[in-house]
PDB file of C-alpha atoms in Angstrom:
ATOM      1  CA  MET A 653    -189.599 132.068-165.576  1.00  0.00           C
ATOM      2  CA  THR A 654    -191.125 128.795-167.301  1.00  0.00           C
ATOM      3  CA  LYS A 655    -189.927 127.995-170.440  1.00  0.00           C
ATOM      4  CA  ILE A 656    -193.208 126.082-172.568  1.00  0.00           C
ATOM      5  CA  ILE A 657    -192.441 123.906-174.834  1.00  0.00           C
ATOM      6  CA  SER A 658    -195.560 121.907-176.207  1.00  0.00           C
ATOM      7  CA  SER A 659    -196.116 119.317-179.396  1.00  0.00           C
ATOM      8  CA  LEU A 660    -198.274 120.455-181.893  1.00  0.00           C
ATOM      9  CA  ASN A 661    -200.957 118.603-181.116  1.00  0.00           C
ATOM     10  CA  CYS A 662    -201.818 119.694-177.188  1.00  0.00           C
ATOM     11  CA  GLY A 663    -204.159 121.804-178.181  1.00  0.00           C
ATOM     12  CA  ASN A 664    -206.841 120.127-180.673  1.00  0.00           C
ATOM     13  CA  SER A 665    -209.751 119.530-177.902  1.00  0.00           C
ATOM     14  CA  PRO A 666    -211.525 122.206-175.514  1.00  0.00           C
ATOM     15  CA  LYS A 667    -210.468 119.392-173.018  1.00  0.00           C
ATOM     16  CA  MET A 668    -206.713 118.182-174.679  1.00  0.00           C
ATOM     17  CA  THR A 669    -206.092 122.433-174.365  1.00  0.00           C
ATOM     18  CA  PHE A 670    -207.400 122.428-170.661  1.00  0.00           C
ATOM     19  CA  LEU A 671    -205.259 119.277-169.613  1.00  0.00           C
ATOM     20  CA  LYS A 672    -202.429 121.279-171.156  1.00  0.00           C
ATOM     21  CA  GLU A 673    -203.571 124.386-169.275  1.00  0.00           C
ATOM     22  CA  PHE A 674    -204.066 122.176-165.965  1.00  0.00           C
ATOM     23  CA  ASN A 675    -199.718 121.308-166.498  1.00  0.00           C
ATOM     24  CA  ILE A 676    -198.653 124.730-167.125  1.00  0.00           C
ATOM     25  CA  ALA A 677    -200.674 125.915-164.417  1.00  0.00           C
ATOM     26  CA  PHE A 678    -198.843 123.198-162.139  1.00  0.00           C
ATOM     27  CA  ALA A 679    -195.480 124.037-163.174  1.00  0.00           C
ATOM     28  CA  LYS A 680    -195.744 128.198-162.689  1.00  0.00           C
ATOM     29  CA  GLY A 681    -197.031 127.224-158.853  1.00  0.00           C
ATOM     30  CA  ASP A 682    -200.756 128.551-160.365  1.00  0.00           C
ATOM     31  CA  MET A 683    -202.841 128.041-157.187  1.00  0.00           C
ATOM     32  CA  LYS A 684    -205.789 130.202-158.285  1.00  0.00           C
ATOM     33  CA  PHE A 685    -205.960 127.792-161.252  1.00  0.00           C
ATOM     34  CA  LEU A 686    -205.974 124.599-159.895  1.00  0.00           C
ATOM     35  CA  ILE A 687    -208.030 125.208-157.346  1.00  0.00           C
ATOM     36  CA  GLU A 688    -210.728 126.031-159.831  1.00  0.00           C
ATOM     37  CA  ARG A 689    -210.379 123.112-161.626  1.00  0.00           C
ATOM     38  CA  ILE A 690    -210.164 120.438-158.995  1.00  0.00           C
ATOM     39  CA  THR A 691    -213.796 118.626-157.367  1.00  0.00           C
ATOM     40  CA  ASP A 692    -214.237 118.446-153.749  1.00  0.00           C
ATOM     41  CA  ASP A 693    -213.407 115.271-153.483  1.00  0.00           C
ATOM     42  CA  ILE A 694    -210.321 115.141-155.257  1.00  0.00           C
ATOM     43  CA  VAL A 695    -207.892 111.701-155.771  1.00  0.00           C
ATOM     44  CA  TRP A 696    -204.842 112.112-156.296  1.00  0.00           C
ATOM     45  CA  ASP A 697    -202.616 109.018-156.474  1.00  0.00           C
ATOM     46  CA  ILE A 698    -198.715 109.669-156.298  1.00  0.00           C
ATOM     47  CA  ILE A 699    -197.450 105.945-157.422  1.00  0.00           C
ATOM     48  CA  GLY A 700    -195.125 104.682-154.767  1.00  0.00           C
ATOM     49  CA  ASP A 701    -195.403 107.976-152.660  1.00  0.00           C
ATOM     50  CA  ASP A 702    -199.129 109.145-151.724  1.00  0.00           C
ATOM     51  CA  LYS A 703    -202.308 108.807-152.076  1.00  0.00           C
ATOM     52  CA  ILE A 704    -203.558 112.225-151.785  1.00  0.00           C
ATOM     53  CA  GLU A 705    -207.953 112.780-150.815  1.00  0.00           C
ATOM     54  CA  GLY A 706    -210.494 115.682-150.492  1.00  0.00           C
ATOM     55  CA  LYS A 707    -209.232 119.495-152.182  1.00  0.00           C
ATOM     56  CA  GLU A 708    -207.703 120.525-148.680  1.00  0.00           C
ATOM     57  CA  ARG A 709    -205.268 118.071-148.487  1.00  0.00           C
ATOM     58  CA  PHE A 710    -204.443 118.323-152.896  1.00  0.00           C
ATOM     59  CA  ILE A 711    -203.814 122.526-151.653  1.00  0.00           C
ATOM     60  CA  GLY A 712    -201.539 121.728-148.655  1.00  0.00           C
ATOM     61  CA  ILE A 713    -199.190 119.157-151.615  1.00  0.00           C
ATOM     62  CA  LEU A 714    -199.547 122.018-153.631  1.00  0.00           C
ATOM     63  CA  GLU A 715    -198.196 124.555-151.499  1.00  0.00           C
ATOM     64  CA  LYS A 716    -195.319 122.232-150.215  1.00  0.00           C
ATOM     65  CA  MET A 717    -194.044 121.523-154.174  1.00  0.00           C
ATOM     66  CA  LYS A 718    -194.272 125.345-154.470  1.00  0.00           C
ATOM     67  CA  SER A 719    -190.869 125.807-153.248  1.00  0.00           C
ATOM     68  CA  GLN A 720    -189.554 123.167-156.266  1.00  0.00           C
ATOM     69  CA  GLU A 721    -189.434 125.444-159.410  1.00  0.00           C
ATOM     70  CA  VAL A 722    -189.407 123.949-162.706  1.00  0.00           C
ATOM     71  CA  VAL A 723    -187.610 125.876-164.983  1.00  0.00           C
ATOM     72  CA  GLU A 724    -189.050 123.677-168.410  1.00  0.00           C
ATOM     73  CA  LEU A 725    -192.100 121.922-169.320  1.00  0.00           C
ATOM     74  CA  ILE A 726    -191.729 119.594-172.151  1.00  0.00           C
ATOM     75  CA  ILE A 727    -195.119 118.123-172.889  1.00  0.00           C
ATOM     76  CA  ASP A 728    -194.971 115.143-175.222  1.00  0.00           C
ATOM     77  CA  GLN A 729    -198.733 113.487-175.776  1.00  0.00           C
ATOM     78  CA  ILE A 730    -201.923 115.014-174.454  1.00  0.00           C
ATOM     79  CA  LEU A 731    -204.796 112.386-174.720  1.00  0.00           C
ATOM     80  CA  SER A 732    -208.805 113.012-174.270  1.00  0.00           C
ATOM     81  CA  HIS A 733    -211.732 110.269-174.291  1.00  0.00           C
ATOM     82  CA  GLY A 734    -214.932 110.978-173.248  1.00  0.00           C
ATOM     83  CA  LYS A 735    -214.261 111.700-169.332  1.00  0.00           C
ATOM     84  CA  GLU A 736    -211.191 110.582-169.511  1.00  0.00           C
ATOM     85  CA  GLY A 737    -207.407 112.180-170.384  1.00  0.00           C
ATOM     86  CA  ALA A 738    -204.208 111.632-169.897  1.00  0.00           C
ATOM     87  CA  VAL A 739    -200.705 114.081-170.519  1.00  0.00           C
ATOM     88  CA  ASN A 740    -196.933 112.731-170.435  1.00  0.00           C
ATOM     89  CA  GLY A 741    -193.718 114.790-170.639  1.00  0.00           C
ATOM     90  CA  ILE A 742    -190.510 116.160-168.840  1.00  0.00           C
ATOM     91  CA  MET A 743    -190.034 118.627-166.379  1.00  0.00           C
ATOM     92  CA  LYS A 744    -186.573 120.451-166.109  1.00  0.00           C
ATOM     93  CA  MET A 745    -186.681 121.997-162.385  1.00  0.00           C
ATOM     94  CA  LYS A 746    -184.541 125.015-161.117  1.00  0.00           C
ATOM     95  CA  ASN A 747    -182.650 122.264-158.736  1.00  0.00           C
ATOM     96  CA  GLY A 748    -180.684 120.863-161.773  1.00  0.00           C
ATOM     97  CA  LYS A 749    -182.936 117.485-161.528  1.00  0.00           C
ATOM     98  CA  THR A 750    -185.077 116.230-164.411  1.00  0.00           C
ATOM     99  CA  TYR A 751    -187.777 113.849-164.142  1.00  0.00           C
ATOM    100  CA  ALA A 752    -190.070 112.218-166.278  1.00  0.00           C
ATOM    101  CA  PHE A 753    -193.606 111.998-165.862  1.00  0.00           C
ATOM    102  CA  SER A 754    -197.429 110.454-166.870  1.00  0.00           C
ATOM    103  CA  GLU A 755    -201.089 111.162-165.310  1.00  0.00           C
ATOM    104  CA  PHE A 756    -203.696 110.196-165.985  1.00  0.00           C
ATOM    105  CA  TYR A 757    -207.178 111.995-165.124  1.00  0.00           C
ATOM    106  CA  VAL A 758    -210.725 111.636-164.652  1.00  0.00           C
ATOM    107  CA  PHE A 759    -213.007 114.525-165.458  1.00  0.00           C
ATOM    108  CA  GLN A 760    -215.777 115.497-163.298  1.00  0.00           C
ATOM    109  CA  ASN A 761    -218.427 114.704-166.472  1.00  0.00           C
ATOM    110  CA  ALA A 762    -217.699 114.168-170.298  1.00  0.00           C
ATOM    111  CA  ARG A 763    -217.502 118.444-170.375  1.00  0.00           C
ATOM    112  CA  GLY A 764    -214.011 118.353-168.493  1.00  0.00           C
ATOM    113  CA  GLU A 765    -214.323 121.219-166.179  1.00  0.00           C
ATOM    114  CA  LYS A 766    -213.283 119.623-163.643  1.00  0.00           C
ATOM    115  CA  ILE A 767    -210.783 117.157-162.674  1.00  0.00           C
ATOM    116  CA  LYS A 768    -212.467 114.034-160.336  1.00  0.00           C
ATOM    117  CA  SER A 769    -209.446 112.434-159.720  1.00  0.00           C
ATOM    118  CA  LEU A 770    -205.625 112.231-160.891  1.00  0.00           C
ATOM    119  CA  THR A 771    -202.610 109.866-161.191  1.00  0.00           C
ATOM    120  CA  THR A 772    -199.492 110.592-161.532  1.00  0.00           C
ATOM    121  CA  TYR A 773    -196.418 108.135-162.443  1.00  0.00           C
ATOM    122  CA  CYS A 774    -193.134 110.378-162.035  1.00  0.00           C
ATOM    123  CA  ILE A 775    -189.711 109.571-162.592  1.00  0.00           C
ATOM    124  CA  GLU A 776    -186.714 111.171-161.908  1.00  0.00           C
ATOM    125  CA  VAL A 777    -184.061 110.261-165.111  1.00  0.00           C
TER     126      VAL A 777
END
């Protein structure tokens, strides 16, 4: 079971709530939630690692990542403005590793219902 710790200001708007739920779903491996909230032409740029283009490839990468169990997700900040948003925090893994991350999102539209692109910076701490 994944422990979730989130700053109190991480749900002050519908898009901030969306990003919080998206990150929680990612940590818990909730594939259904994630797949329903990305566009078919999603672009996920994992800086220093890979650039994933398209929903099918995105799903394939998520499947591979499911084996890396997150035991704690700490969300420090969530920001949103117009068609863009950002999240940063810490992920503690079952294997004992800890990662700091920042993610930058571009929504399909200003309503923020689906993610069109995602840029991830992730380092082991």
